[in-house]
């Protein structure tokens, strides 16, 4: 008799545990594939999408300013606008590091363009982003040629 009671107790306990497990699995939320400050587990999955998003934003900035003269003043203006975009991504946790220097860099100057590029009205912005590890940069290159007269 004790054996039967013990067997019924084990069977009931197992059934209750299985039911609880089913409820937990049913109520669990799906895994997010985007980056934010609280979810750090899938950064490498989101890195290509972050890079693509930032590249699109930088392309829009350069394209919006390519009608201006290809001078230091224009480069400074574009870098400032790009810095605002990058800082937003850094503050949102999409870029990693304890400082912006570890999270990203932006270059648009005589080191990114030669004299022929400048004369040919080609603007080149090079940016580095660190979506996976601080100071481990993915490099992005944005080129725009001013076709207007």
mmCIF file of N, CA, C and O in Angstrom, residues 58-79 81 107-127 140-148:
data_model
loop_
_atom_site.group_PDB
_atom_site.id
_atom_site.type_symbol
_atom_site.label_atom_id
_atom_site.label_comp_id
_atom_site.label_asym_id
_atom_site.label_seq_id
_atom_site.Cartn_x
_atom_site.Cartn_y
_atom_site.Cartn_z
ATOM 1 N N UNK A 58 24.691 57.962 -42.708
ATOM 2 C CA UNK A 58 25.860 58.739 -43.133
ATOM 3 C C UNK A 58 25.775 59.086 -44.616
ATOM 4 O O UNK A 58 26.150 60.195 -45.022
ATOM 5 N N UNK A 59 25.261 58.165 -45.419
ATOM 6 C CA UNK A 59 25.098 58.430 -46.858
ATOM 7 C C UNK A 59 24.137 59.589 -47.077
ATOM 8 O O UNK A 59 24.379 60.459 -47.921
ATOM 9 N N UNK A 60 23.050 59.620 -46.313
ATOM 10 C CA UNK A 60 22.088 60.729 -46.426
ATOM 11 C C UNK A 60 22.747 62.059 -46.069
ATOM 12 O O UNK A 60 22.505 63.074 -46.728
ATOM 13 N N UNK A 61 23.573 62.060 -45.036
ATOM 14 C CA UNK A 61 24.239 63.295 -44.611
ATOM 15 C C UNK A 61 25.180 63.795 -45.705
ATOM 16 O O UNK A 61 25.155 64.976 -46.069
ATOM 17 N N UNK A 62 26.003 62.905 -46.230
ATOM 18 C CA UNK A 62 26.959 63.307 -47.274
ATOM 19 C C UNK A 62 26.208 63.748 -48.533
ATOM 20 O O UNK A 62 26.537 64.768 -49.135
ATOM 21 N N UNK A 63 25.174 63.007 -48.910
ATOM 22 C CA UNK A 63 24.404 63.358 -50.112
ATOM 23 C C UNK A 63 23.714 64.715 -49.960
ATOM 24 O O UNK A 63 23.642 65.486 -50.918
ATOM 25 N N UNK A 64 23.236 65.005 -48.773
ATOM 26 C CA UNK A 64 22.553 66.283 -48.550
ATOM 27 C C UNK A 64 23.510 67.465 -48.619
ATOM 28 O O UNK A 64 23.084 68.598 -48.851
ATOM 29 N N UNK A 65 24.799 67.217 -48.429
ATOM 30 C CA UNK A 65 25.781 68.304 -48.426
ATOM 31 C C UNK A 65 26.729 68.266 -49.619
ATOM 32 O O UNK A 65 27.624 69.109 -49.711
ATOM 33 N N UNK A 66 26.556 67.341 -50.526
ATOM 34 C CA UNK A 66 27.525 67.215 -51.625
ATOM 35 C C UNK A 66 27.421 68.343 -52.638
ATOM 36 O O UNK A 66 28.328 68.542 -53.434
ATOM 37 N N UNK A 67 26.328 69.105 -52.598
ATOM 38 C CA UNK A 67 26.202 70.245 -53.512
ATOM 39 C C UNK A 67 27.078 71.418 -53.061
ATOM 40 O O UNK A 67 27.328 72.336 -53.831
ATOM 41 N N UNK A 68 27.557 71.371 -51.828
ATOM 42 C CA UNK A 68 28.424 72.436 -51.305
ATOM 43 C C UNK A 68 29.840 72.263 -51.842
ATOM 44 O O UNK A 68 30.210 71.190 -52.333
ATOM 45 N N UNK A 69 30.640 73.288 -51.712
ATOM 46 C CA UNK A 69 32.032 73.233 -52.157
ATOM 47 C C UNK A 69 32.787 72.172 -51.359
ATOM 48 O O UNK A 69 32.553 71.991 -50.166
ATOM 49 N N UNK A 70 33.663 71.451 -52.028
ATOM 50 C CA UNK A 70 34.440 70.386 -51.385
ATOM 51 C C UNK A 70 35.626 71.002 -50.644
ATOM 52 O O UNK A 70 36.771 70.916 -51.075
ATOM 53 N N UNK A 71 35.312 71.633 -49.511
ATOM 54 C CA UNK A 71 36.321 72.351 -48.733
ATOM 55 C C UNK A 71 36.316 71.874 -47.291
ATOM 56 O O UNK A 71 35.435 71.131 -46.860
ATOM 57 N N UNK A 72 37.278 72.367 -46.543
ATOM 58 C CA UNK A 72 37.399 72.015 -45.124
ATOM 59 C C UNK A 72 36.146 72.393 -44.343
ATOM 60 O O UNK A 72 35.717 71.654 -43.455
ATOM 61 N N UNK A 73 35.542 73.520 -44.667
ATOM 62 C CA UNK A 73 34.330 73.948 -43.959
ATOM 63 C C UNK A 73 33.187 72.950 -44.170
ATOM 64 O O UNK A 73 32.465 72.609 -43.224
ATOM 65 N N UNK A 74 33.039 72.462 -45.389
ATOM 66 C CA UNK A 74 31.999 71.479 -45.682
ATOM 67 C C UNK A 74 32.291 70.163 -44.969
ATOM 68 O O UNK A 74 31.392 69.534 -44.401
ATOM 69 N N UNK A 75 33.544 69.753 -44.980
ATOM 70 C CA UNK A 75 33.923 68.509 -44.298
ATOM 71 C C UNK A 75 33.622 68.585 -42.806
ATOM 72 O O UNK A 75 33.107 67.643 -42.217
ATOM 73 N N UNK A 76 33.921 69.754 -42.219
ATOM 74 C CA UNK A 76 33.650 69.950 -40.792
ATOM 75 C C UNK A 76 32.152 69.872 -40.513
ATOM 76 O O UNK A 76 31.726 69.239 -39.542
ATOM 77 N N UNK A 77 31.355 70.488 -41.368
ATOM 78 C CA UNK A 77 29.891 70.450 -41.215
ATOM 79 C C UNK A 77 29.381 69.014 -41.286
ATOM 80 O O UNK A 77 28.579 68.575 -40.458
ATOM 81 N N UNK A 78 29.844 68.262 -42.264
ATOM 82 C CA UNK A 78 29.414 66.868 -42.429
ATOM 83 C C UNK A 78 29.854 66.027 -41.238
ATOM 84 O O UNK A 78 29.081 65.214 -40.722
ATOM 85 N N UNK A 79 31.093 66.225 -40.787
ATOM 86 C CA UNK A 79 31.580 65.460 -39.628
ATOM 87 C C UNK A 79 30.760 65.760 -38.378
ATOM 88 O O UNK A 79 30.480 64.859 -37.582
ATOM 89 N N UNK A 81 27.553 66.667 -38.259
ATOM 90 C CA UNK A 81 26.263 65.996 -38.415
ATOM 91 C C UNK A 81 26.413 64.481 -38.208
ATOM 92 O O UNK A 81 25.570 63.849 -37.568
ATOM 93 N N UNK A 107 36.180 60.215 -40.104
ATOM 94 C CA UNK A 107 37.235 60.953 -40.799
ATOM 95 C C UNK A 107 36.703 61.451 -42.130
ATOM 96 O O UNK A 107 36.090 60.704 -42.887
ATOM 97 N N UNK A 108 36.921 62.709 -42.379
ATOM 98 C CA UNK A 108 36.605 63.298 -43.683
ATOM 99 C C UNK A 108 37.520 64.504 -43.821
ATOM 100 O O UNK A 108 37.245 65.587 -43.305
ATOM 101 N N UNK A 109 38.640 64.280 -44.467
ATOM 102 C CA UNK A 109 39.650 65.327 -44.590
ATOM 103 C C UNK A 109 40.608 64.962 -45.713
ATOM 104 O O UNK A 109 40.297 64.103 -46.536
ATOM 105 N N UNK A 110 41.752 65.584 -45.725
ATOM 106 C CA UNK A 110 42.737 65.337 -46.782
ATOM 107 C C UNK A 110 43.305 63.917 -46.720
ATOM 108 O O UNK A 110 43.917 63.461 -47.689
ATOM 109 N N UNK A 111 43.094 63.195 -45.613
ATOM 110 C CA UNK A 111 43.570 61.812 -45.539
ATOM 111 C C UNK A 111 42.588 60.834 -46.191
ATOM 112 O O UNK A 111 42.972 59.731 -46.538
ATOM 113 N N UNK A 112 41.343 61.234 -46.343
ATOM 114 C CA UNK A 112 40.357 60.352 -46.974
ATOM 115 C C UNK A 112 40.167 60.668 -48.456
ATOM 116 O O UNK A 112 39.605 59.848 -49.179
ATOM 117 N N UNK A 113 40.609 61.852 -48.877
ATOM 118 C CA UNK A 113 40.470 62.270 -50.277
ATOM 119 C C UNK A 113 41.793 62.831 -50.778
ATOM 120 O O UNK A 113 42.440 63.602 -50.077
ATOM 121 N N UNK A 114 42.163 62.459 -51.983
ATOM 122 C CA UNK A 114 43.368 63.051 -52.577
ATOM 123 C C UNK A 114 42.968 64.262 -53.424
ATOM 124 O O UNK A 114 41.785 64.575 -53.557
ATOM 125 N N UNK A 115 43.930 64.914 -54.010
ATOM 126 C CA UNK A 115 43.674 66.125 -54.806
ATOM 127 C C UNK A 115 42.757 65.836 -55.994
ATOM 128 O O UNK A 115 41.896 66.653 -56.348
ATOM 129 N N UNK A 116 42.914 64.672 -56.605
ATOM 130 C CA UNK A 116 42.067 64.310 -57.749
ATOM 131 C C UNK A 116 40.609 64.120 -57.308
ATOM 132 O O UNK A 116 39.683 64.516 -58.025
ATOM 133 N N UNK A 117 40.404 63.534 -56.127
ATOM 134 C CA UNK A 117 39.044 63.373 -55.601
ATOM 135 C C UNK A 117 38.399 64.737 -55.361
ATOM 136 O O UNK A 117 37.249 64.962 -55.736
ATOM 137 N N UNK A 118 39.155 65.627 -54.739
ATOM 138 C CA UNK A 118 38.623 66.959 -54.430
ATOM 139 C C UNK A 118 38.303 67.714 -55.718
ATOM 140 O O UNK A 118 37.237 68.307 -55.855
ATOM 141 N N UNK A 119 39.227 67.669 -56.679
ATOM 142 C CA UNK A 119 38.997 68.339 -57.969
ATOM 143 C C UNK A 119 37.824 67.694 -58.722
ATOM 144 O O UNK A 119 37.077 68.380 -59.422
ATOM 145 N N UNK A 120 37.641 66.395 -58.570
ATOM 146 C CA UNK A 120 36.545 65.685 -59.226
ATOM 147 C C UNK A 120 35.236 65.754 -58.464
ATOM 148 O O UNK A 120 34.295 65.036 -58.786
ATOM 149 N N UNK A 121 35.179 66.599 -57.433
ATOM 150 C CA UNK A 121 33.978 66.823 -56.616
ATOM 151 C C UNK A 121 33.498 65.554 -55.911
ATOM 152 O O UNK A 121 32.310 65.341 -55.707
ATOM 153 N N UNK A 122 34.453 64.692 -55.538
ATOM 154 C CA UNK A 122 34.115 63.466 -54.827
ATOM 155 C C UNK A 122 34.374 63.679 -53.335
ATOM 156 O O UNK A 122 35.458 64.103 -52.941
ATOM 157 N N UNK A 123 33.353 63.431 -52.532
ATOM 158 C CA UNK A 123 33.481 63.526 -51.080
ATOM 159 C C UNK A 123 33.520 62.115 -50.506
ATOM 160 O O UNK A 123 32.672 61.289 -50.842
ATOM 161 N N UNK A 124 34.495 61.860 -49.650
ATOM 162 C CA UNK A 124 34.654 60.536 -49.050
ATOM 163 C C UNK A 124 34.711 60.670 -47.535
ATOM 164 O O UNK A 124 35.559 61.377 -46.992
ATOM 165 N N UNK A 125 33.794 59.993 -46.878
ATOM 166 C CA UNK A 125 33.751 59.944 -45.427
ATOM 167 C C UNK A 125 34.057 58.509 -45.014
ATOM 168 O O UNK A 125 33.495 57.563 -45.579
ATOM 169 N N UNK A 126 34.950 58.357 -44.060
ATOM 170 C CA UNK A 126 35.263 57.033 -43.515
ATOM 171 C C UNK A 126 34.908 57.056 -42.037
ATOM 172 O O UNK A 126 35.313 57.961 -41.305
ATOM 173 N N UNK A 127 34.133 56.059 -41.631
ATOM 174 C CA UNK A 127 33.725 55.949 -40.235
ATOM 175 C C UNK A 127 34.033 54.548 -39.739
ATOM 176 O O UNK A 127 34.014 53.590 -40.497
ATOM 177 N N UNK A 140 33.330 51.777 -42.327
ATOM 178 C CA UNK A 140 32.333 52.131 -43.335
ATOM 179 C C UNK A 140 32.901 53.238 -44.216
ATOM 180 O O UNK A 140 33.532 54.161 -43.708
ATOM 181 N N UNK A 141 32.660 53.150 -45.512
ATOM 182 C CA UNK A 141 33.144 54.178 -46.445
ATOM 183 C C UNK A 141 31.950 54.706 -47.236
ATOM 184 O O UNK A 141 31.223 53.935 -47.851
ATOM 185 N N UNK A 142 31.788 56.009 -47.207
ATOM 186 C CA UNK A 142 30.689 56.661 -47.924
ATOM 187 C C UNK A 142 31.302 57.615 -48.942
ATOM 188 O O UNK A 142 32.094 58.486 -48.584
ATOM 189 N N UNK A 143 30.947 57.431 -50.215
ATOM 190 C CA UNK A 143 31.426 58.299 -51.287
ATOM 191 C C UNK A 143 30.246 58.950 -51.981
ATOM 192 O O UNK A 143 29.218 58.320 -52.191
ATOM 193 N N UNK A 144 30.424 60.200 -52.319
ATOM 194 C CA UNK A 144 29.387 60.928 -53.056
ATOM 195 C C UNK A 144 30.069 61.850 -54.046
ATOM 196 O O UNK A 144 31.009 62.562 -53.688
ATOM 197 N N UNK A 145 29.597 61.866 -55.270
ATOM 198 C CA UNK A 145 30.153 62.760 -56.289
ATOM 199 C C UNK A 145 29.104 63.809 -56.617
ATOM 200 O O UNK A 145 27.950 63.490 -56.877
ATOM 201 N N UNK A 146 29.532 65.082 -56.590
ATOM 202 C CA UNK A 146 28.650 66.188 -56.927
ATOM 203 C C UNK A 146 28.560 66.250 -58.446
ATOM 204 O O UNK A 146 29.513 66.577 -59.120
ATOM 205 N N UNK A 147 27.380 65.938 -58.963
ATOM 206 C CA UNK A 147 27.190 65.941 -60.414
ATOM 207 C C UNK A 147 26.624 67.262 -60.920
ATOM 208 O O UNK A 147 26.498 67.460 -62.122
ATOM 209 N N UNK A 148 26.246 68.161 -59.999
ATOM 210 C CA UNK A 148 25.724 69.459 -60.457
ATOM 211 C C UNK A 148 26.865 70.355 -60.876
ATOM 212 O O UNK A 148 28.004 70.169 -60.497
#
